[in-house]
Every structure is written in structure tokens, then in C-alpha cells.
Amino acid sequence: MVRHMWANGALICGLLAAPPVAVCALAAGVGTLGLGWAAVAAPASMLAVWLVLRHPLHDARELVDYVRRLASRGQPLIPPMRTAMGRELVTAIARLHETMNEEARQHAALAASHGATLDSLPDPLLLIDSAHRVVGANLAAQALLERDPEGADLASVLRVPAVLDAAEQALAGIPVEDVEFSRPSGGDGVFAARFKRLSEPGPGGARLVLSLHDMTAARRADRMRAEFVANASHELRTPLASLQGFIETLAGPAKDDAAAREQFLPIMLQTATRMARLIDDLLSLSRIEFDEHTQPKEAVDLAAVVLAVVDGLVPQAAARSMSLDLNAPAGLPPVRGQADQLAQVLQNLLDNAIKYGRDGTAVAITLAALDGKVAVSVHDQGAGIAREHLPRLTERFFRCDAARSRELGGTGLGLAIVKHIVNRHRGQLLIDSQLGRGSTFTVHLPVFAG
Ligand SMILES: Nc1ncnc2c1ncn2[C@@H]1O[C@H](COP(=O)(O)OP(=O)(O)OP(=O)(O)O)[C@@H](O)[C@H]1O
Ligand SMILES: [Mg+2]
């Protein structure tokens, strides 16, 4: 429509932009050819023609000039017109121009809001045209690919043959399944590519939306769940098999054997107790994990919690001639937490210190306030932990010496529980150990700020 108008403008210009004298000459020429009385040049009639045409001609010239300036994206003032027709025309052109400007503004705003919507999506998203070129990429895609891939061929952006094949099929209108592939920039990330063909061309001529979903956490969770179930079943199966063996013996060959009964029953009770403990620990771990994302809100006097746990473990320590030395300065600020969970942390750390410490040595429990945190550390003088085992200590069922831990009634879940409780409290667990000299487990907890 605009082009038409410009063309008409040019035509008007061509015909009418001539100076008045030329128009008179033209009028005279026409008269000469058409009517045959040109020999009598009639200056009076030429003047009359000029007089009639000068205002329309003026308006036409002004209009052409006005349209030209509008076309070159200027903001010209509306020129004064001398004829009613000119005034009507110039008003119509100005209105048309304003309408087109408004439409252009709306288009730009719409494009910007589409762009912002795509950028706000957490998943990387690529818009692909029918020539397999990337015609748009949201911020998440640019971050993942570490560049803006717009204008590049899809094959140079994602060098994954399965994804490229699926994109080609999707563009051809063939339904395709999601394609899983490893993180484009390496590492252990896993992504699922999803394809959505657009029935109408989208922004930039896009015909396909390729979205990438980060499956890393989901796959890791799957793996951990499978490992966890395998470990838990294994931990339960061993004592269960032993119980089954004892029951079969007592029900069969040792049916009337009082001595065997007396020998086996305490072992059976111990085994069953260990199984019950394992189940309790598993339940407590799953409960802690369940609300790990909600930080506790109570103000807890950590020194009082520690003192109560230490008191309760004195008999266990005494059984190995060990002492529990508590060093808590007065006036420690309260920490933000949940008292029973913090007691469990201390219980598990002290239980380990006594279990893996050396007979006749002291276990030191020290509290201190530091940088908006209260730290509690448990130091034993046991055999220590090999450096390579340190990063794995808080994994469920991890034990440096599984046989020894089992013999001591351990399930291998104590430190995993500690880690999850500390995480829930937005605290930190630090482990320092030297083989042959002992270990120090320190927990930092945020001070209660009201
Ligand atoms: N203070 C320590 N000194 C030496 N080794 C330790 C100490 N604390 C933990 N460990 C090692 O870390 C492993 C994991 O400890 P964790 O408390 O999670 O399980 P556990 O003590 O074996 O069993 P549970 O705590 O469930 O009774 C232990 O088996 C042990 O090998
Ligand atoms: Mg333990």
C-alpha cells in the first residue's frame, strides 16, 4: 500500500512538478496539436491556464516533497496547502503515516516481548528455519553454547548426529522422539532435545523450535536411587540370611539343643537389633532429606544440647576407658536450628569418636563462636582416616573398613545423616584427619539472628 502511494506520488511529481512557465508551454503545445489554432499563440489563455493550475501544482509539489521526506523516515511538518483537495490529501497522508508508525511500534513491542518471554525460560531454546539455520536463541541457549548461535548452521552448533537427524525429520513433518545427548561443552551433563515443528513460520522465519532440557540431576537421582536400593537391600539381606540360618538350625538339627539355643539367641537378638537400627536410620535419613530445603527457625542453646549428649555417652566411653572432655566458653550465642536434630549430629560424631578412637584416650569436644557462626568440633585420637576416603565419608553406607564397622554395629549411615542435618541448617561440616594421629569433625552453624 505504501509503495503504491509512493508510486502515485512520483507520478504526480513527474506530471506536475514543472514550473508554471513550462506548464503554460505544455498547455499551449496541447492546444496547438489538438485544436489547430496554435498559430495564434494566446498568451492570455496561457495565463488563464496557469492561473487555474498554479495552486493545484503548488500543492502537488509540496505533497510530493512531503511524501519523500516521510519515506526517508524524517519527521517533516505538514506543509500548508492552497487547495481543499490538497488539504484533504495532506491530512490523509499524515494520518496514514501515523497509523503505520503506530503499527511499527506495536510490532517492535511484540517482538521485544516475545524475545523477553523466550529469554525468561530456564530451558535453552533454539529457533531453526527450513534451511537448518539458527534464527534465534534464548539466553539459556547462549549460556549453554557459550556464544550466540544466531545465523549459524545447526550442524555447527550442536554436533550431535542423532539430534541433527531428528531435526531434519521434524522439519519434514515426521514425528520424532526426544533425543538424549551429553552436554555440548563436555562434562557429565545429559540433555534431552525436544522438537516442535511450527505450522506457520515463526520469528525470523523459524519452522522448528528445538528445546533442550537438562536431565543431569534427574539421571543422577535415578542412579543414586538405584544404588541406594541395592545397598539397602544388601545391608538387610546379610543379617536376614544369618537370622534365617539360625532359625533353620534351631528348628531342625538343634531342636532340642539347649546349649545351641543359649548360644544363638543373643546373636539373633543382636542381628535383629542391628536390622531395626538400620531401618530406623533409613527412615530418619529420608525424613531429614524430605525437609532439607526448609531451614529450622528455633533458637537453640548448642552448649546445652552438647552437654546432654556428652552426659548420655559417658558410660559408652567409660567402657573403653575413654574420657569425654567438654570445653564450652560461657555466653555463646544461640544457633538457628532444631534441637533434636543437632543432638543427633553430636550423637553420631561422638559415637564414631568413641567407636574408632583408641582405648584409654580422651575425646575433646570444643565449642567456639566465630564470624556469625558457632563451631563445635569433636576430636579423637584414633587411627585416623586415609586421605582418599575423606571425600566419600558422608556417602550412605560408605565405610573405610566395612567389616569392622559392622562388627561394631555400624550401618554406615551416621555421617550421611550428619551431612543432611548440617545442610538443612545451612551449616558446614569439615573433616580433618591424619592417619595414626586421629580425626577432627567440625560443624559450623549459623547464629540465631532473631
Ligand atoms: N572418628 C573416626 N575415626 C576413624 N574413622 C571414622 C571416624 N568416623 C567415621 N569413620 C569412618 O567413616 C565410616 C562412616 O561413618 P558413619 O558414621 O557414616 O558409619 P558407621 O559409623 O560405620 O555406622 P553408623 O554410624 O551408622 O553406626 C566409618 O565406617 C568409619 O570407617
Ligand atoms: Mg557412625
CSV table of C-alpha atoms and ligand atoms in Angstrom, one decimal:
chain,number,residue,atom,x,y,z
A,1,MET,CA,0.0,0.0,0.0
A,2,VAL,CA,2.8,2.4,0.9
A,3,ARG,CA,4.7,1.5,-2.3
A,4,HIS,CA,1.6,2.3,-4.3
A,5,MET,CA,1.3,5.7,-2.6
A,6,TRP,CA,4.9,6.5,-3.3
A,7,ALA,CA,4.5,5.4,-7.0
A,8,ASN,CA,1.5,7.7,-7.2
A,9,GLY,CA,3.5,10.4,-5.6
A,10,ALA,CA,6.2,10.1,-8.2
A,11,LEU,CA,3.7,10.2,-11.0
A,12,ILE,CA,2.1,13.3,-9.6
A,13,CYS,CA,5.6,14.8,-9.2
A,14,GLY,CA,6.5,13.9,-12.8
A,15,LEU,CA,3.4,15.4,-14.2
A,16,LEU,CA,3.0,18.4,-12.0
A,17,ALA,CA,6.3,19.4,-10.6
A,18,ALA,CA,7.2,21.5,-13.6
A,19,PRO,CA,7.4,25.3,-13.2
A,20,PRO,CA,4.4,27.4,-14.2
A,21,VAL,CA,6.0,28.7,-17.4
A,22,ALA,CA,6.6,25.1,-18.6
A,23,VAL,CA,3.1,24.3,-17.8
A,24,CYS,CA,1.9,27.2,-19.9
A,25,ALA,CA,4.1,26.0,-22.8
A,26,LEU,CA,2.7,22.5,-22.4
A,27,ALA,CA,-0.8,23.8,-22.4
A,28,ALA,CA,0.0,25.8,-25.5
A,29,GLY,CA,1.5,22.8,-27.2
A,30,VAL,CA,-1.5,20.7,-26.4
A,31,GLY,CA,-3.7,23.4,-27.8
A,32,THR,CA,-1.6,23.6,-30.9
A,33,LEU,CA,-1.8,19.9,-31.6
A,34,GLY,CA,-5.3,19.2,-30.6
A,35,LEU,CA,-7.3,22.2,-31.8
A,36,GLY,CA,-5.3,23.6,-34.7
A,37,TRP,CA,-5.4,27.2,-33.7
A,38,ALA,CA,-1.9,27.3,-32.2
A,39,ALA,CA,-0.6,29.6,-34.8
A,40,VAL,CA,-2.3,32.2,-32.8
A,41,ALA,CA,-0.3,32.0,-29.7
A,42,ALA,CA,-2.6,33.1,-27.0
A,43,PRO,CA,-0.7,34.5,-24.1
A,44,ALA,CA,-4.0,35.4,-22.4
A,45,SER,CA,-5.3,31.8,-22.4
A,46,MET,CA,-1.9,30.5,-21.3
A,47,LEU,CA,-2.0,32.9,-18.4
A,48,ALA,CA,-5.5,31.7,-17.7
A,49,VAL,CA,-4.4,28.0,-17.6
A,50,TRP,CA,-1.5,28.9,-15.4
A,51,LEU,CA,-3.8,30.9,-13.1
A,52,VAL,CA,-6.1,27.8,-12.8
A,53,LEU,CA,-3.3,25.3,-12.3
A,54,ARG,CA,-0.9,27.2,-10.1
A,55,HIS,CA,-2.5,26.3,-6.7
A,56,PRO,CA,-3.0,22.6,-7.5
A,57,LEU,CA,0.5,22.5,-8.9
A,58,HIS,CA,1.9,24.1,-5.8
A,59,ASP,CA,0.1,21.6,-3.6
A,60,ALA,CA,1.2,18.7,-5.7
A,61,ARG,CA,4.8,19.7,-5.5
A,62,GLU,CA,4.5,20.2,-1.7
A,63,LEU,CA,2.8,16.8,-1.3
A,64,VAL,CA,5.5,15.0,-3.3
A,65,ASP,CA,8.1,16.7,-1.2
A,66,TYR,CA,6.3,15.8,2.0
A,67,VAL,CA,5.8,12.1,1.0
A,68,ARG,CA,9.5,11.9,0.0
A,69,ARG,CA,10.6,13.2,3.4
A,70,LEU,CA,8.2,10.8,5.2
A,71,ALA,CA,9.7,8.0,3.1
A,72,SER,CA,13.2,8.9,4.2
A,73,ARG,CA,12.0,8.5,7.8
A,74,GLY,CA,12.0,12.2,8.5
A,75,GLN,CA,9.5,14.0,10.7
A,76,PRO,CA,8.5,16.8,8.3
A,77,LEU,CA,6.0,19.5,9.3
A,78,ILE,CA,2.7,19.2,7.4
A,79,PRO,CA,3.1,21.7,4.5
A,80,PRO,CA,0.4,24.4,4.1
A,81,MET,CA,-1.9,23.6,1.2
A,82,ARG,CA,-3.6,26.1,-1.1
A,83,THR,CA,-6.5,23.9,-2.3
A,84,ALA,CA,-9.2,22.0,-0.4
A,85,MET,CA,-8.2,18.8,-2.3
A,86,GLY,CA,-4.5,19.4,-1.2
A,87,ARG,CA,-5.5,19.9,2.4
A,88,GLU,CA,-7.6,16.7,2.4
A,89,LEU,CA,-4.7,14.8,0.8
A,90,VAL,CA,-2.1,16.0,3.1
A,91,THR,CA,-4.2,15.2,6.2
A,92,ALA,CA,-4.9,11.7,4.9
A,93,ILE,CA,-1.2,11.1,4.2
A,94,ALA,CA,-0.3,12.4,7.7
A,95,ARG,CA,-2.9,10.1,9.3
A,96,LEU,CA,-1.8,7.1,7.2
A,97,HIS,CA,1.8,7.8,8.3
A,98,GLU,CA,0.8,8.0,11.9
A,99,THR,CA,-1.1,4.7,11.7
A,100,MET,CA,1.9,3.0,10.1
A,101,ASN,CA,4.2,4.3,12.8
A,102,GLU,CA,1.8,3.0,15.4
A,103,GLU,CA,1.8,-0.4,13.8
A,104,ALA,CA,5.5,-0.5,13.6
A,105,ARG,CA,5.8,0.5,17.3
A,106,GLN,CA,3.3,-2.3,18.2
A,107,HIS,CA,5.3,-4.8,16.1
A,108,ALA,CA,8.6,-3.8,17.8
A,109,ALA,CA,7.0,-4.1,21.2
A,110,LEU,CA,5.5,-7.5,20.4
A,111,ALA,CA,8.9,-8.7,19.1
A,112,ALA,CA,10.6,-7.4,22.2
A,113,SER,CA,8.1,-9.1,24.5
A,114,HIS,CA,8.4,-12.4,22.6
A,115,GLY,CA,12.2,-12.2,23.0
A,116,ALA,CA,11.8,-11.4,26.7
A,117,THR,CA,9.5,-14.4,27.1
A,118,LEU,CA,11.9,-16.7,25.4
A,119,ASP,CA,14.8,-15.3,27.5
A,120,SER,CA,12.8,-15.9,30.7
A,121,LEU,CA,12.5,-19.6,30.0
A,122,PRO,CA,15.0,-21.6,32.0
A,123,ASP,CA,15.5,-24.2,29.3
A,124,PRO,CA,17.8,-23.5,26.3
A,125,LEU,CA,15.7,-22.9,23.2
A,126,LEU,CA,16.8,-22.6,19.5
A,127,LEU,CA,14.6,-21.4,16.6
A,128,ILE,CA,15.5,-23.2,13.4
A,129,ASP,CA,14.5,-22.2,9.8
A,130,SER,CA,13.8,-24.6,6.9
A,131,ALA,CA,17.4,-24.3,5.8
A,132,HIS,CA,18.6,-25.7,9.2
A,133,ARG,CA,19.9,-22.2,10.2
A,134,VAL,CA,19.5,-21.0,13.8
A,135,VAL,CA,17.4,-17.8,13.6
A,136,GLY,CA,17.0,-17.3,17.3
A,137,ALA,CA,18.5,-18.5,20.6
A,138,ASN,CA,17.3,-17.5,24.1
A,139,LEU,CA,19.7,-16.5,26.9
A,140,ALA,CA,19.8,-20.0,28.4
A,141,ALA,CA,20.8,-21.5,25.0
A,142,GLN,CA,23.5,-18.8,24.6
A,143,ALA,CA,24.8,-19.6,28.1
A,144,LEU,CA,24.9,-23.4,27.3
A,145,LEU,CA,26.6,-22.9,24.0
A,146,GLU,CA,28.9,-20.2,25.3
A,147,ARG,CA,28.0,-18.0,22.3
A,148,ASP,CA,25.1,-16.5,20.4
A,149,PRO,CA,24.5,-19.1,17.6
A,150,GLU,CA,22.1,-16.9,15.6
A,151,GLY,CA,22.9,-17.2,11.9
A,152,ALA,CA,24.9,-20.4,12.3
A,153,ASP,CA,24.0,-23.7,10.8
A,154,LEU,CA,22.5,-26.1,13.3
A,155,ALA,CA,25.1,-28.7,12.4
A,156,SER,CA,27.9,-26.4,13.6
A,157,VAL,CA,26.1,-25.5,16.8
A,158,LEU,CA,25.1,-29.0,18.0
A,159,ARG,CA,27.4,-31.6,16.6
A,160,VAL,CA,25.2,-34.5,17.6
A,161,PRO,CA,24.2,-36.6,14.6
A,162,ALA,CA,21.1,-38.0,16.3
A,163,VAL,CA,19.9,-34.5,17.1
A,164,LEU,CA,20.5,-33.3,13.5
A,165,ASP,CA,18.7,-36.3,12.0
A,166,ALA,CA,15.8,-35.8,14.3
A,167,ALA,CA,15.7,-32.0,13.5
A,168,GLU,CA,15.7,-32.9,9.8
A,169,GLN,CA,12.8,-35.3,10.2
A,170,ALA,CA,10.8,-32.9,12.4
A,171,LEU,CA,11.3,-30.1,9.7
A,172,ALA,CA,9.9,-32.6,7.1
A,173,GLY,CA,6.8,-33.0,9.3
A,174,ILE,CA,7.7,-36.5,10.6
A,175,PRO,CA,7.0,-37.0,14.3
A,176,VAL,CA,10.2,-37.6,16.3
A,177,GLU,CA,11.0,-38.7,19.8
A,178,ASP,CA,13.2,-36.8,22.3
A,179,VAL,CA,16.9,-37.4,21.8
A,180,GLU,CA,19.2,-37.6,24.8
A,181,PHE,CA,22.8,-36.5,24.4
A,182,SER,CA,25.8,-35.4,26.5
A,183,ARG,CA,26.5,-31.7,27.4
A,184,PRO,CA,27.8,-29.9,24.2
A,185,SER,CA,30.7,-28.3,26.1
A,186,GLY,CA,31.8,-31.7,27.6
A,187,GLY,CA,31.4,-32.7,31.3
A,188,ASP,CA,28.9,-35.2,32.6
A,189,GLY,CA,25.7,-33.2,31.8
A,190,VAL,CA,22.9,-35.0,30.0
A,191,PHE,CA,20.3,-33.2,27.9
A,192,ALA,CA,17.1,-34.2,26.1
A,193,ALA,CA,16.4,-32.4,22.8
A,194,ARG,CA,12.7,-31.9,22.0
A,195,PHE,CA,11.4,-30.9,18.6
A,196,LYS,CA,8.3,-28.8,17.8
A,197,ARG,CA,7.5,-28.0,14.2
A,198,LEU,CA,5.7,-24.7,13.6
A,199,SER,CA,2.8,-24.9,11.2
A,200,GLU,CA,3.3,-21.2,10.3
A,201,PRO,CA,6.7,-19.5,10.1
A,202,GLY,CA,7.7,-18.0,13.4
A,203,PRO,CA,10.1,-15.1,14.2
A,204,GLY,CA,12.9,-14.8,11.7
A,205,GLY,CA,11.3,-17.5,9.5
A,206,ALA,CA,11.6,-20.2,12.2
A,207,ARG,CA,10.0,-23.5,11.3
A,208,LEU,CA,11.2,-25.6,14.2
A,209,VAL,CA,11.6,-25.0,18.0
A,210,LEU,CA,14.4,-27.1,19.4
A,211,SER,CA,14.3,-27.1,23.2
A,212,LEU,CA,17.0,-28.6,25.4
A,213,HIS,CA,16.1,-30.0,28.9
A,214,ASP,CA,18.8,-30.6,31.4
A,215,MET,CA,18.4,-34.2,32.6
A,216,THR,CA,21.6,-34.3,34.6
A,217,ALA,CA,20.1,-34.1,38.0
A,218,ALA,CA,17.3,-36.5,37.1
A,219,ARG,CA,19.7,-39.1,35.8
A,220,ARG,CA,22.0,-38.7,38.8
A,221,ALA,CA,19.0,-39.1,41.1
A,222,ASP,CA,18.0,-42.2,39.2
A,223,ARG,CA,21.4,-43.6,39.6
A,224,MET,CA,21.6,-42.8,43.3
A,225,ARG,CA,18.2,-44.2,43.9
A,226,ALA,CA,19.2,-47.5,42.2
A,227,GLU,CA,22.4,-47.6,44.1
A,228,PHE,CA,20.6,-46.8,47.4
A,229,VAL,CA,18.1,-49.6,46.9
A,230,ALA,CA,20.9,-52.0,46.0
A,231,ASN,CA,22.9,-51.0,49.1
A,232,ALA,CA,20.0,-51.0,51.5
A,233,SER,CA,18.8,-54.4,50.3
A,234,HIS,CA,22.3,-55.8,50.6
A,235,GLU,CA,22.7,-54.4,54.1
A,236,LEU,CA,19.4,-56.1,55.1
A,237,ARG,CA,19.9,-59.3,53.2
A,238,THR,CA,23.1,-60.3,55.1
A,239,PRO,CA,21.6,-60.2,58.6
A,240,LEU,CA,18.4,-61.6,57.4
A,241,ALA,CA,20.2,-64.6,55.8
A,242,SER,CA,22.0,-65.1,59.1
A,243,LEU,CA,18.8,-65.0,61.1
A,244,GLN,CA,17.2,-67.5,58.7
A,245,GLY,CA,20.2,-69.8,59.2
A,246,PHE,CA,19.8,-69.7,63.0
A,247,ILE,CA,16.1,-70.3,62.8
A,248,GLU,CA,16.5,-73.3,60.5
A,249,THR,CA,19.2,-74.7,62.8
A,250,LEU,CA,17.1,-74.2,65.9
A,251,ALA,CA,14.0,-75.6,64.2
A,252,GLY,CA,15.9,-78.6,62.7
A,253,PRO,CA,19.1,-80.2,63.9
A,254,ALA,CA,19.4,-78.2,67.1
A,255,LYS,CA,15.8,-78.5,68.0
A,256,ASP,CA,16.3,-79.9,71.5
A,257,ASP,CA,19.8,-78.5,72.0
A,258,ALA,CA,19.6,-76.1,74.9
A,259,ALA,CA,23.2,-75.1,74.6
A,260,ALA,CA,22.9,-74.1,71.0
A,261,ARG,CA,19.8,-72.1,71.8
A,262,GLU,CA,21.6,-70.3,74.5
A,263,GLN,CA,24.5,-69.6,72.2
A,264,PHE,CA,22.4,-68.5,69.1
A,265,LEU,CA,19.6,-66.4,70.7
A,266,PRO,CA,21.8,-63.5,71.9
A,267,ILE,CA,23.4,-63.4,68.4
A,268,MET,CA,20.0,-63.5,66.8
A,269,LEU,CA,18.8,-60.6,69.1
A,270,GLN,CA,21.9,-58.6,68.2
A,271,THR,CA,21.3,-59.2,64.5
A,272,ALA,CA,17.7,-58.2,64.7
A,273,THR,CA,18.6,-55.1,66.7
A,274,ARG,CA,21.0,-54.1,64.0
A,275,MET,CA,18.4,-54.6,61.3
A,276,ALA,CA,16.0,-52.5,63.3
A,277,ARG,CA,18.6,-49.8,63.7
A,278,LEU,CA,19.3,-49.8,60.0
A,279,ILE,CA,15.6,-49.3,59.3
A,280,ASP,CA,15.4,-46.5,61.9
A,281,ASP,CA,18.4,-44.8,60.3
A,282,LEU,CA,17.0,-45.1,56.8
A,283,LEU,CA,13.7,-43.7,58.0
A,284,SER,CA,15.4,-40.8,59.8
A,285,LEU,CA,17.6,-40.1,56.7
A,286,SER,CA,14.5,-39.9,54.4
A,287,ARG,CA,12.7,-37.7,56.9
A,288,ILE,CA,15.7,-35.3,57.1
A,289,GLU,CA,16.1,-35.3,53.3
A,290,PHE,CA,12.4,-34.5,53.0
A,291,ASP,CA,12.6,-31.2,54.7
A,292,GLU,CA,16.2,-30.4,53.9
A,293,HIS,CA,15.1,-27.3,52.0
A,294,THR,CA,13.3,-25.7,55.0
A,295,GLN,CA,15.8,-24.2,57.4
A,296,PRO,CA,14.8,-24.7,61.1
A,297,LYS,CA,13.8,-21.5,62.8
A,298,GLU,CA,14.3,-22.1,66.6
A,299,ALA,CA,17.0,-20.5,68.7
A,300,VAL,CA,19.0,-23.4,70.2
A,301,ASP,CA,21.5,-23.3,73.1
A,302,LEU,CA,24.1,-25.6,71.4
A,303,ALA,CA,26.2,-25.9,74.6
A,304,ALA,CA,23.2,-27.3,76.5
A,305,VAL,CA,22.5,-29.8,73.6
A,306,VAL,CA,26.1,-30.9,73.5
A,307,LEU,CA,26.3,-31.3,77.3
A,308,ALA,CA,23.2,-33.6,77.3
A,309,VAL,CA,24.6,-35.8,74.5
A,310,VAL,CA,28.0,-36.0,76.2
A,311,ASP,CA,26.4,-37.0,79.5
A,312,GLY,CA,24.5,-39.8,77.8
A,313,LEU,CA,27.6,-41.2,76.2
A,314,VAL,CA,29.8,-41.2,79.3
A,315,PRO,CA,29.1,-44.9,80.1
A,316,GLN,CA,29.9,-45.9,76.5
A,317,ALA,CA,33.2,-44.0,76.7
A,318,ALA,CA,34.0,-45.4,80.1
A,319,ALA,CA,33.6,-48.9,78.8
A,320,ARG,CA,36.7,-48.2,76.8
A,321,SER,CA,38.4,-46.2,79.5
A,322,MET,CA,38.0,-43.1,77.4
A,323,SER,CA,37.2,-39.6,78.7
A,324,LEU,CA,34.9,-37.0,77.1
A,325,ASP,CA,36.4,-33.5,77.7
A,326,LEU,CA,33.9,-30.7,77.0
A,327,ASN,CA,35.3,-27.2,76.5
A,328,ALA,CA,32.4,-24.7,76.1
A,329,PRO,CA,33.1,-21.0,76.8
A,330,ALA,CA,30.3,-19.2,78.7
A,331,GLY,CA,28.0,-16.8,76.8
A,332,LEU,CA,27.9,-18.5,73.4
A,333,PRO,CA,25.1,-17.1,71.2
A,334,PRO,CA,22.2,-19.4,70.3
A,335,VAL,CA,22.3,-21.0,66.9
A,336,ARG,CA,19.4,-21.3,64.5
A,337,GLY,CA,18.3,-24.9,64.4
A,338,GLN,CA,16.3,-27.8,65.6
A,339,ALA,CA,17.5,-29.1,68.9
A,340,ASP,CA,16.7,-32.8,68.4
A,341,GLN,CA,18.5,-32.9,65.0
A,342,LEU,CA,21.5,-31.1,66.4
A,343,ALA,CA,21.6,-33.6,69.2
A,344,GLN,CA,21.6,-36.4,66.6
A,345,VAL,CA,24.6,-34.7,64.8
A,346,LEU,CA,26.6,-34.7,68.1
A,347,GLN,CA,25.4,-38.2,69.0
A,348,ASN,CA,26.7,-39.6,65.6
A,349,LEU,CA,30.0,-37.7,65.8
A,350,LEU,CA,30.7,-38.7,69.4
A,351,ASP,CA,29.6,-42.3,68.7
A,352,ASN,CA,32.2,-42.5,65.9
A,353,ALA,CA,34.9,-40.8,68.1
A,354,ILE,CA,34.3,-43.5,70.8
A,355,LYS,CA,34.0,-46.4,68.3
A,356,TYR,CA,37.0,-45.5,66.2
A,357,GLY,CA,39.1,-43.9,69.0
A,358,ARG,CA,41.8,-45.7,70.9
A,359,ASP,CA,41.2,-47.2,74.4
A,360,GLY,CA,42.2,-45.0,77.2
A,361,THR,CA,42.4,-41.8,75.2
A,362,ALA,CA,40.4,-38.6,75.5
A,363,VAL,CA,37.8,-37.3,73.1
A,364,ALA,CA,37.8,-33.4,73.1
A,365,ILE,CA,34.6,-31.6,72.3
A,366,THR,CA,35.1,-27.9,71.8
A,367,LEU,CA,32.7,-25.1,71.2
A,368,ALA,CA,33.6,-21.6,69.9
A,369,ALA,CA,31.9,-18.6,68.3
A,370,LEU,CA,33.4,-17.4,65.0
A,371,ASP,CA,32.2,-15.0,62.3
A,372,GLY,CA,28.5,-15.2,62.9
A,373,LYS,CA,28.7,-19.0,63.4
A,374,VAL,CA,29.1,-21.3,66.4
A,375,ALA,CA,31.5,-24.2,65.7
A,376,VAL,CA,31.5,-27.5,67.6
A,377,SER,CA,34.4,-29.9,67.0
A,378,VAL,CA,34.9,-33.5,68.1
A,379,HIS,CA,38.5,-34.6,68.2
A,380,ASP,CA,39.6,-38.2,68.8
A,381,GLN,CA,43.0,-39.9,69.0
A,382,GLY,CA,42.0,-42.9,67.0
A,383,ALA,CA,43.7,-44.5,63.9
A,384,GLY,CA,42.6,-41.6,61.6
A,385,ILE,CA,41.2,-41.8,58.1
A,386,ALA,CA,43.1,-42.3,54.9
A,387,ARG,CA,43.1,-39.1,52.7
A,388,GLU,CA,41.4,-40.9,49.8
A,389,HIS,CA,38.5,-41.9,51.9
A,390,LEU,CA,37.7,-38.4,53.2
A,391,PRO,CA,35.6,-37.2,50.2
A,392,ARG,CA,33.4,-40.4,50.5
A,393,LEU,CA,32.8,-40.4,54.2
A,394,THR,CA,29.4,-38.8,54.1
A,395,GLU,CA,28.1,-41.2,51.4
A,396,ARG,CA,25.4,-43.5,52.5
A,397,PHE,CA,26.8,-47.0,53.5
A,398,PHE,CA,30.4,-45.9,52.9
A,399,ARG,CA,32.7,-47.4,55.5
A,400,CYS,CA,36.5,-47.4,55.4
A,401,ASP,CA,36.5,-50.8,56.9
A,402,ALA,CA,33.1,-52.3,56.4
A,403,ALA,CA,33.8,-55.5,58.4
A,404,ARG,CA,35.0,-53.5,61.4
A,405,SER,CA,32.1,-51.1,61.2
A,406,ARG,CA,29.6,-54.0,61.1
A,407,GLU,CA,31.3,-55.7,63.9
A,408,LEU,CA,30.8,-52.5,65.9
A,409,GLY,CA,27.1,-52.5,65.0
A,410,GLY,CA,27.5,-49.7,62.4
A,411,THR,CA,25.2,-49.2,59.4
A,412,GLY,CA,27.3,-46.7,57.5
A,413,LEU,CA,24.6,-44.1,57.7
A,414,GLY,CA,25.8,-42.0,60.6
A,415,LEU,CA,27.8,-39.4,58.7
A,416,ALA,CA,25.2,-39.2,55.8
A,417,ILE,CA,22.6,-38.2,58.4
A,418,VAL,CA,25.1,-35.7,59.9
A,419,LYS,CA,25.7,-34.2,56.4
A,420,HIS,CA,21.9,-33.8,55.6
A,421,ILE,CA,21.1,-32.2,59.0
A,422,VAL,CA,24.0,-29.8,58.6
A,423,ASN,CA,22.8,-28.9,55.1
A,424,ARG,CA,19.3,-28.3,56.4
A,425,HIS,CA,20.8,-25.9,59.0
A,426,ARG,CA,22.7,-24.1,56.2
A,427,GLY,CA,25.9,-25.1,58.1
A,428,GLN,CA,29.2,-26.7,57.2
A,429,LEU,CA,30.9,-30.0,58.1
A,430,LEU,CA,34.7,-30.0,57.9
A,431,ILE,CA,36.7,-33.2,58.4
A,432,ASP,CA,40.4,-33.2,59.2
A,433,SER,CA,42.2,-36.4,59.8
A,434,GLN,CA,45.7,-37.8,60.0
A,435,LEU,CA,46.5,-41.5,59.8
A,436,GLY,CA,47.8,-42.7,63.2
A,437,ARG,CA,47.0,-39.5,65.0
A,438,GLY,CA,43.3,-39.1,65.0
A,439,SER,CA,40.4,-37.1,63.4
A,440,THR,CA,38.6,-33.9,64.0
A,441,PHE,CA,35.0,-33.4,62.8
A,442,THR,CA,33.8,-29.7,63.0
A,443,VAL,CA,30.3,-28.4,62.4
A,444,HIS,CA,29.7,-24.7,61.8
A,445,LEU,CA,26.2,-23.5,62.5
A,446,PRO,CA,24.7,-20.0,61.8
A,447,VAL,CA,24.0,-17.9,64.9
A,448,PHE,CA,20.3,-17.3,65.6
A,449,ALA,CA,19.7,-13.7,64.3
A,450,GLY,CA,16.1,-13.2,65.6
B,1,LIG,N1,36.3,-40.7,64.1
B,1,LIG,C1,36.5,-41.6,63.1
B,1,LIG,N2,37.7,-42.2,63.0
B,1,LIG,C2,38.0,-43.1,62.1
B,1,LIG,N3,37.1,-43.4,61.1
B,1,LIG,C3,35.9,-42.9,61.2
B,1,LIG,C4,35.6,-41.9,62.1
B,1,LIG,N4,34.3,-41.5,61.9
B,1,LIG,C5,33.9,-42.2,60.8
B,1,LIG,N5,34.9,-43.1,60.4
B,1,LIG,C6,34.8,-43.9,59.2
B,1,LIG,O1,33.7,-43.5,58.4
B,1,LIG,C7,32.8,-44.5,58.1
B,1,LIG,C8,31.4,-44.0,58.0
B,1,LIG,O2,31.0,-43.5,59.3
B,1,LIG,P1,29.5,-43.5,59.6
B,1,LIG,O3,29.3,-42.8,60.9
B,1,LIG,O4,28.7,-42.9,58.5
B,1,LIG,O5,29.1,-45.0,59.6
B,1,LIG,P2,29.4,-46.1,60.7
B,1,LIG,O6,30.0,-45.5,61.9
B,1,LIG,O7,30.1,-47.2,60.1
B,1,LIG,O8,27.9,-46.6,61.0
B,1,LIG,P3,26.8,-45.9,61.9
B,1,LIG,O9,27.3,-44.5,62.2
B,1,LIG,O10,25.6,-46.0,61.1
B,1,LIG,O11,26.7,-46.7,63.1
B,1,LIG,C9,33.0,-45.5,59.3
B,1,LIG,O12,32.6,-46.8,58.9
B,1,LIG,C10,34.5,-45.4,59.5
B,1,LIG,O13,35.2,-46.2,58.7
B,2,MG,MG,28.9,-43.8,62.8
